[in-house]
XYZ file of N, CA, C and O in Angstrom:
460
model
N 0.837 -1.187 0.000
C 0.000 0.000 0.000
C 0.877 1.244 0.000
O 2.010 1.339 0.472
N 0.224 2.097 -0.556
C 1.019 3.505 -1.002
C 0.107 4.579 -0.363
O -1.105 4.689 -0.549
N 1.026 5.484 0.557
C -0.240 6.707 1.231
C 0.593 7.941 0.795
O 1.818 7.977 0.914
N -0.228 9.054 0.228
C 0.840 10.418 -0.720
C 0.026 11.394 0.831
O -1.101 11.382 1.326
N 1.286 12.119 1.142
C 0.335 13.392 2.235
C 0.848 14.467 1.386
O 1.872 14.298 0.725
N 0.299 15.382 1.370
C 0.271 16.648 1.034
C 0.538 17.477 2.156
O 0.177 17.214 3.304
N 1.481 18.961 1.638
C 1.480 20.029 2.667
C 1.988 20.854 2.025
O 2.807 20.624 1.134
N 1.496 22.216 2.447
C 2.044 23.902 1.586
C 0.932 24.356 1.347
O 1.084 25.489 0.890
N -0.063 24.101 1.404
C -0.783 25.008 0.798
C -1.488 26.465 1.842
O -1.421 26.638 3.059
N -2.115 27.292 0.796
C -2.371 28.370 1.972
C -2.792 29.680 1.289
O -3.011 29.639 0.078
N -2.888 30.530 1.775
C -3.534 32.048 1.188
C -2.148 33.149 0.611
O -1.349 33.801 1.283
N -2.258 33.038 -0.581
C -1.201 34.194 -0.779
C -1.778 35.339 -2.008
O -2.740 35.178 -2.759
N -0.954 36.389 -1.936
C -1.514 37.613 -2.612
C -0.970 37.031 -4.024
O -0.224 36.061 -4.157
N -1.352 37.604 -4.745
C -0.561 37.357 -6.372
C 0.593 38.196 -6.349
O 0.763 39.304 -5.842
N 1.415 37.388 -7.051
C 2.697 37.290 -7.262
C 3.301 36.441 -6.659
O 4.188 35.782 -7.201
N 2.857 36.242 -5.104
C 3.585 35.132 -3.952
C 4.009 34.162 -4.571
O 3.907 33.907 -5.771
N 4.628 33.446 -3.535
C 5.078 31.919 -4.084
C 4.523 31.213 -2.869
O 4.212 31.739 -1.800
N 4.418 29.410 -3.339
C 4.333 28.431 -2.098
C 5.141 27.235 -2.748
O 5.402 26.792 -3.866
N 5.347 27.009 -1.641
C 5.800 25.293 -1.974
C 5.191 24.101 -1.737
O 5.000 23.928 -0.534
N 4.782 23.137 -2.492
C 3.767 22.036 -2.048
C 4.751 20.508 -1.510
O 5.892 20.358 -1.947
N 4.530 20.145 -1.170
C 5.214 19.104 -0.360
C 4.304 17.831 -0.892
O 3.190 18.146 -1.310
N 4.623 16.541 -0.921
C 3.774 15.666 -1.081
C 4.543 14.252 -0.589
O 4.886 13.719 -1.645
N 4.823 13.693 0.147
C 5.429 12.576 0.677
C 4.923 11.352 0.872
O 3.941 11.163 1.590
N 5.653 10.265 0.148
C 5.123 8.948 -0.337
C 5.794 8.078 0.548
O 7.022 8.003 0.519
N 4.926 7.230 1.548
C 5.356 6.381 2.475
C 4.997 4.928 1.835
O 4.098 5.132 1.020
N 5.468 2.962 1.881
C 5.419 2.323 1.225
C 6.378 1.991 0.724
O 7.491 2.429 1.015
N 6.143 1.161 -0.120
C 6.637 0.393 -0.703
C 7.787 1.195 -1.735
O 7.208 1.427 -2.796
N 8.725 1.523 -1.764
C 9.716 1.452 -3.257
C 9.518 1.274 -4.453
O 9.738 0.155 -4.916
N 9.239 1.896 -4.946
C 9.428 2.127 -6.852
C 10.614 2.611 -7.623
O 11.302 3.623 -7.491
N 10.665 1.571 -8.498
C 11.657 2.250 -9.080
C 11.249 3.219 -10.695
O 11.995 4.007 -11.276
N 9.883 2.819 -11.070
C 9.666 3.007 -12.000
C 8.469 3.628 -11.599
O 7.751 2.984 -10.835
N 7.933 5.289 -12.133
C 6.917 5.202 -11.651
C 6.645 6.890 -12.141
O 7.723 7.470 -12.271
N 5.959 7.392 -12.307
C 5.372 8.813 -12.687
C 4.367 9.646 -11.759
O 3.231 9.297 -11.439
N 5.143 11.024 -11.335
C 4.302 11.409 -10.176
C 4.269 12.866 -10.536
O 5.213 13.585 -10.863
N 3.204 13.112 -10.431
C 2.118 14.454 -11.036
C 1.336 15.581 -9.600
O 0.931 15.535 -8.439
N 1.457 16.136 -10.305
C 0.436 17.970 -9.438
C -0.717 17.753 -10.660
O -0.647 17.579 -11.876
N -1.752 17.852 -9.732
C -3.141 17.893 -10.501
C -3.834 19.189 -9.392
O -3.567 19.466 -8.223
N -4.690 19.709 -10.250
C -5.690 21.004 -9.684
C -7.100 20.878 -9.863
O -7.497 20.653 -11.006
N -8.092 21.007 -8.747
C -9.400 21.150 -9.670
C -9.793 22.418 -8.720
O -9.406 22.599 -7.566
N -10.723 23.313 -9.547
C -11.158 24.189 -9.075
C -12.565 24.254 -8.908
O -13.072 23.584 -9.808
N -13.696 24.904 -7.946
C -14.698 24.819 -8.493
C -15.414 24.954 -9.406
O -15.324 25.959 -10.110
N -16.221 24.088 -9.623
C -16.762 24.169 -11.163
C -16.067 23.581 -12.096
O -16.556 23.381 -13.208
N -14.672 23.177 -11.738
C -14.004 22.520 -13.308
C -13.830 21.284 -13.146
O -14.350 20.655 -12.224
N -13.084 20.787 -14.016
C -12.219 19.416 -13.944
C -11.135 19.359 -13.817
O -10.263 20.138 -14.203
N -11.048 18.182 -13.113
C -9.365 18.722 -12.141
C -8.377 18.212 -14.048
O -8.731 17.602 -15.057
N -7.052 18.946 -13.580
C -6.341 19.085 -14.683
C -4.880 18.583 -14.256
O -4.691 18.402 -13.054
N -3.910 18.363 -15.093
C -2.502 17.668 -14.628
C -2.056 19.234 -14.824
O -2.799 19.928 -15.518
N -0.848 19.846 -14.234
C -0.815 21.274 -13.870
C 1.218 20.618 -14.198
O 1.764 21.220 -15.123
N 1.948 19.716 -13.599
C 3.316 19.151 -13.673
C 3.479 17.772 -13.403
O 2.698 17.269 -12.596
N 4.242 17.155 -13.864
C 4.643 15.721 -13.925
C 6.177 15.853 -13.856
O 6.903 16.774 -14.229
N 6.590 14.161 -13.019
C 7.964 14.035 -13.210
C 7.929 12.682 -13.570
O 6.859 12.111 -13.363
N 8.819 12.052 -14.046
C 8.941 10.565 -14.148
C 10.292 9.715 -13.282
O 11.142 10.529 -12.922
N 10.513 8.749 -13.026
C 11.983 8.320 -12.751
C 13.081 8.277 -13.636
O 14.252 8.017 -13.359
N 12.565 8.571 -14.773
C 13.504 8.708 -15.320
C 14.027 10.424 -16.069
O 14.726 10.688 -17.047
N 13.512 11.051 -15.361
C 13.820 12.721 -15.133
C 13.294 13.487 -16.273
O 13.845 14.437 -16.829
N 12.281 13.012 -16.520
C 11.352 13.877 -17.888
C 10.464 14.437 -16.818
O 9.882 13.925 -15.861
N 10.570 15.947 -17.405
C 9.459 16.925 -16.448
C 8.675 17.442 -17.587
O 9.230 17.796 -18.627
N 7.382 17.493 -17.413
C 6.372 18.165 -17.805
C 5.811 19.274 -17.331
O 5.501 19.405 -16.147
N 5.582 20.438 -18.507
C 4.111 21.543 -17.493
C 3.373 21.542 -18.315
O 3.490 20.763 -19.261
N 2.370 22.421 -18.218
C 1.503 22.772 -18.599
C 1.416 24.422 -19.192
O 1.742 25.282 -18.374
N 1.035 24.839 -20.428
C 1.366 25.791 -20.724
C 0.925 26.755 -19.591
O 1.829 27.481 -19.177
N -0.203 26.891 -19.053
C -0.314 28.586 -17.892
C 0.677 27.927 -16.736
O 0.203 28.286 -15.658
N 1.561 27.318 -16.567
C 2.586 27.467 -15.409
C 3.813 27.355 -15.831
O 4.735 27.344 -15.016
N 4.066 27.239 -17.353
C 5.834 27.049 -17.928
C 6.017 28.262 -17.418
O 5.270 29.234 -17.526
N 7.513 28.138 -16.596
C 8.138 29.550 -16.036
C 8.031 29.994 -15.273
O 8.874 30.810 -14.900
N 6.567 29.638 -14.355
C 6.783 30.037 -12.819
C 6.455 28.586 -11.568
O 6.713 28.637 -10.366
N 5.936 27.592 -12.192
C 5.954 26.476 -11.522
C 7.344 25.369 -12.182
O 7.798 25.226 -13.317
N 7.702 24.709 -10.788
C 8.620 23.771 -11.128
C 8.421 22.666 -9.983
O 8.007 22.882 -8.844
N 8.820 21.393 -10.551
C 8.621 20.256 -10.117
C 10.106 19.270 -9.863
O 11.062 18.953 -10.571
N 9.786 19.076 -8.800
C 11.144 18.830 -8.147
C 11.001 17.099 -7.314
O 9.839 16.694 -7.304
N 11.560 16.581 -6.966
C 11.952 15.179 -6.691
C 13.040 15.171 -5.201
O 13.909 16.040 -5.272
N 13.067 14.607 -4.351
C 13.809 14.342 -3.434
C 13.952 12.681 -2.677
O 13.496 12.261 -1.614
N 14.767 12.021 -3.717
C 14.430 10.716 -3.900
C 14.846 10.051 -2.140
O 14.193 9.143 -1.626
N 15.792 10.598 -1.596
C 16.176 10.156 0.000
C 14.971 10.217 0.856
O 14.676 9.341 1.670
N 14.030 11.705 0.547
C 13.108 11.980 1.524
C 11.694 11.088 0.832
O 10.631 11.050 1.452
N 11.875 10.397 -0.529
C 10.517 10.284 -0.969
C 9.727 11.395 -1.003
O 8.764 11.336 -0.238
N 9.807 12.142 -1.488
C 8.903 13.606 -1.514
C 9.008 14.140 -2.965
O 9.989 13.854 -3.651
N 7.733 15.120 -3.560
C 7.727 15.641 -4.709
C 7.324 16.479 -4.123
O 6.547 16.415 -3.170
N 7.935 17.681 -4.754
C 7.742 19.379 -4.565
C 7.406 20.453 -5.768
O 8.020 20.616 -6.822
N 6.321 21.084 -5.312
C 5.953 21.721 -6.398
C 6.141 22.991 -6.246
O 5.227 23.603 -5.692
N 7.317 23.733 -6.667
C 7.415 25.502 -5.865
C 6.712 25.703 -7.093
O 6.708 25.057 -8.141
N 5.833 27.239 -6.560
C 4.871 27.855 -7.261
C 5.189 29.313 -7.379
O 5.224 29.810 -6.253
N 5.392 30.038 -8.168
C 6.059 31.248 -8.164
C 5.441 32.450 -8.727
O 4.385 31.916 -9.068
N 5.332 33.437 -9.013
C 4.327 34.661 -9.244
C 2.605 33.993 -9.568
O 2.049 33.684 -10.622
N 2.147 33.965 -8.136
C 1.033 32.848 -8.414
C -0.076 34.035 -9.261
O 0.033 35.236 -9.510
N -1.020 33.126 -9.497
C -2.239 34.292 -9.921
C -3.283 33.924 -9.758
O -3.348 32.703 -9.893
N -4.550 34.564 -9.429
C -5.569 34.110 -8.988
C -6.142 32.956 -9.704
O -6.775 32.209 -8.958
N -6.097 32.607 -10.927
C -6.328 31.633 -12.050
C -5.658 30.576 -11.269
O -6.435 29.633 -11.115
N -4.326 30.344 -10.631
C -3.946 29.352 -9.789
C -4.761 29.052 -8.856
O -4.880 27.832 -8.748
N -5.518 29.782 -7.965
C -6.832 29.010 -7.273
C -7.214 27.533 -7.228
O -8.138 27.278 -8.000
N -6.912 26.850 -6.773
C -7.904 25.436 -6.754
C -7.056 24.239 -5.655
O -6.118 24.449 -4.886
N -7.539 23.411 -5.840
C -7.066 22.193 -4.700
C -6.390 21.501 -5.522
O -6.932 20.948 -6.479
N -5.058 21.419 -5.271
C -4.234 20.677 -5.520
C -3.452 19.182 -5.103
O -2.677 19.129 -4.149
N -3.726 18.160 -5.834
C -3.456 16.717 -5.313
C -1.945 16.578 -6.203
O -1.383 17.117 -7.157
N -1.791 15.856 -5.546
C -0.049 15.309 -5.490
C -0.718 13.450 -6.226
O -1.658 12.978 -5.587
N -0.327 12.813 -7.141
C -0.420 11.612 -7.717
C 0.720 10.620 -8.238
O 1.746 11.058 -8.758
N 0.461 9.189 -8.056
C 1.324 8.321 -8.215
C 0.753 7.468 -9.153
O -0.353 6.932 -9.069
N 1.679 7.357 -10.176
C 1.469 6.185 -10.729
C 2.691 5.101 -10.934
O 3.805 5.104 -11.458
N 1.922 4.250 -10.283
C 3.205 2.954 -10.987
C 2.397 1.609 -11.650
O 1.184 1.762 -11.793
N 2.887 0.502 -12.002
C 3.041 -0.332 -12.484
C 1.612 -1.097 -11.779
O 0.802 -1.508 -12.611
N 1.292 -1.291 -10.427
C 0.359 -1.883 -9.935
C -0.623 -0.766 -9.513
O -1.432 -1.212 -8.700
N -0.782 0.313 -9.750
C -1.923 0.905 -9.863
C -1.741 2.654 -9.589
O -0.655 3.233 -9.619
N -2.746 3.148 -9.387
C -2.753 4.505 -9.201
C -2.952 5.322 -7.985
O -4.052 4.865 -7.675
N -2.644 6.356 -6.901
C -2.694 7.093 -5.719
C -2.222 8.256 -5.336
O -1.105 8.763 -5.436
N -3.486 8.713 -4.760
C -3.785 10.063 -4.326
C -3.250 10.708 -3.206
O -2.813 10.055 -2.258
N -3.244 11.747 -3.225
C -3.317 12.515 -1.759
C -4.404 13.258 -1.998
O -5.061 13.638 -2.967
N -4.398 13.420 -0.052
C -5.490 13.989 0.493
C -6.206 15.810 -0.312
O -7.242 16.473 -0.279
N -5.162 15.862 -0.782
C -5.681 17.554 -1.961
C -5.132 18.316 -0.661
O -4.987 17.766 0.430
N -4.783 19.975 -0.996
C -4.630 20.652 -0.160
C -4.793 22.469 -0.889
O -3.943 22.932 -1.650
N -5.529 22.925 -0.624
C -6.144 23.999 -0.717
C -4.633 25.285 -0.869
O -3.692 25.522 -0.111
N -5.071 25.903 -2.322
C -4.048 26.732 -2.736
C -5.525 28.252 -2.673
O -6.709 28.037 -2.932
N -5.101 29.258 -2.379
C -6.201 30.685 -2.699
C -4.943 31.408 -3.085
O -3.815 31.416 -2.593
N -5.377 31.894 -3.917
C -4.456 33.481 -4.315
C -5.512 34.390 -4.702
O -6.325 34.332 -5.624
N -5.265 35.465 -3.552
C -6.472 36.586 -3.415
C -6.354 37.417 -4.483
O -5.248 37.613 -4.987
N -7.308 37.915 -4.887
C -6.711 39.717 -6.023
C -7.339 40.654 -5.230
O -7.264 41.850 -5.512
C-alpha cells in the first residue's frame, strides 16, 4: 500500500510563491510517474506538472516559467514551488502516483491566491 500526504498550501496575494510538499510512504518504486493535478470549483481537475523516474518533467502551458517540479528521492517527496502565483492558480491541488500496480492520491490541499 502507497499513502501520498500533502502540505504547503495556503492564502497568498498574487505574485507570492508556495511550496507544495507531497510525501510517499510504502513500498519502493523504481519506475513510476508522479504528477500535481488542480481542480477548481466548477471545473475538472487538470494535470498542472509531472515528473517521471527517469527525469522527464512536464508543465503545462499557464505554469511554464513560474511552476517547477522537483523530486527528493532520500526523503521520498515531490515538490511543487509555485512562483508569481495568480488568482487563475486558485484550486485544490493533489499530489499523484502512478506505478506499475496501480494509481494514488493525496489527500488535496487547498491553494487561494487573493486579487
Amino acid at each position: 500500500q502507497v499513502q501520498l500526504v500533502e502540505s504547503g498550501g495556503g492564502l497568498v496575494q498574487p505574485g507570492g510563491s508556495l511550496r507544495l510538499s507531497c510525501a510517499a510512504s510504502g513500498r519502493f518504486f523504481s519506475v513510476y510517474v508522479m504528477g500535481w493535478y488542480r481542480q477548481a470549483p466548477g471545473k475538472q481537475r487538470e494535470l498542472v506538472a509531472s515528473a517521471t523516474s527517469g527525469g522527464t518533467l512536464n508543465y503545462v502551458d499557464p505554469v511554464k516559467g513560474r511552476f517547477t517540479i522537483s523530486r527528493d528521492i532520500f526523503k521520498n517527496t515531490v515538490y511543487l514551488q509555485m512562483n508569481s502565483l495568480k488568482p487563475e492558480d486558485t484550486a485544490v491541488y493533489y499530489c499523484n502516483l502512478k506505478i506499475g500496480g496501480g494509481e494514488y492520491w493525496g489527500q488535496g490541499t487547498q491553494v487561494t491566491v487573493s486579487s
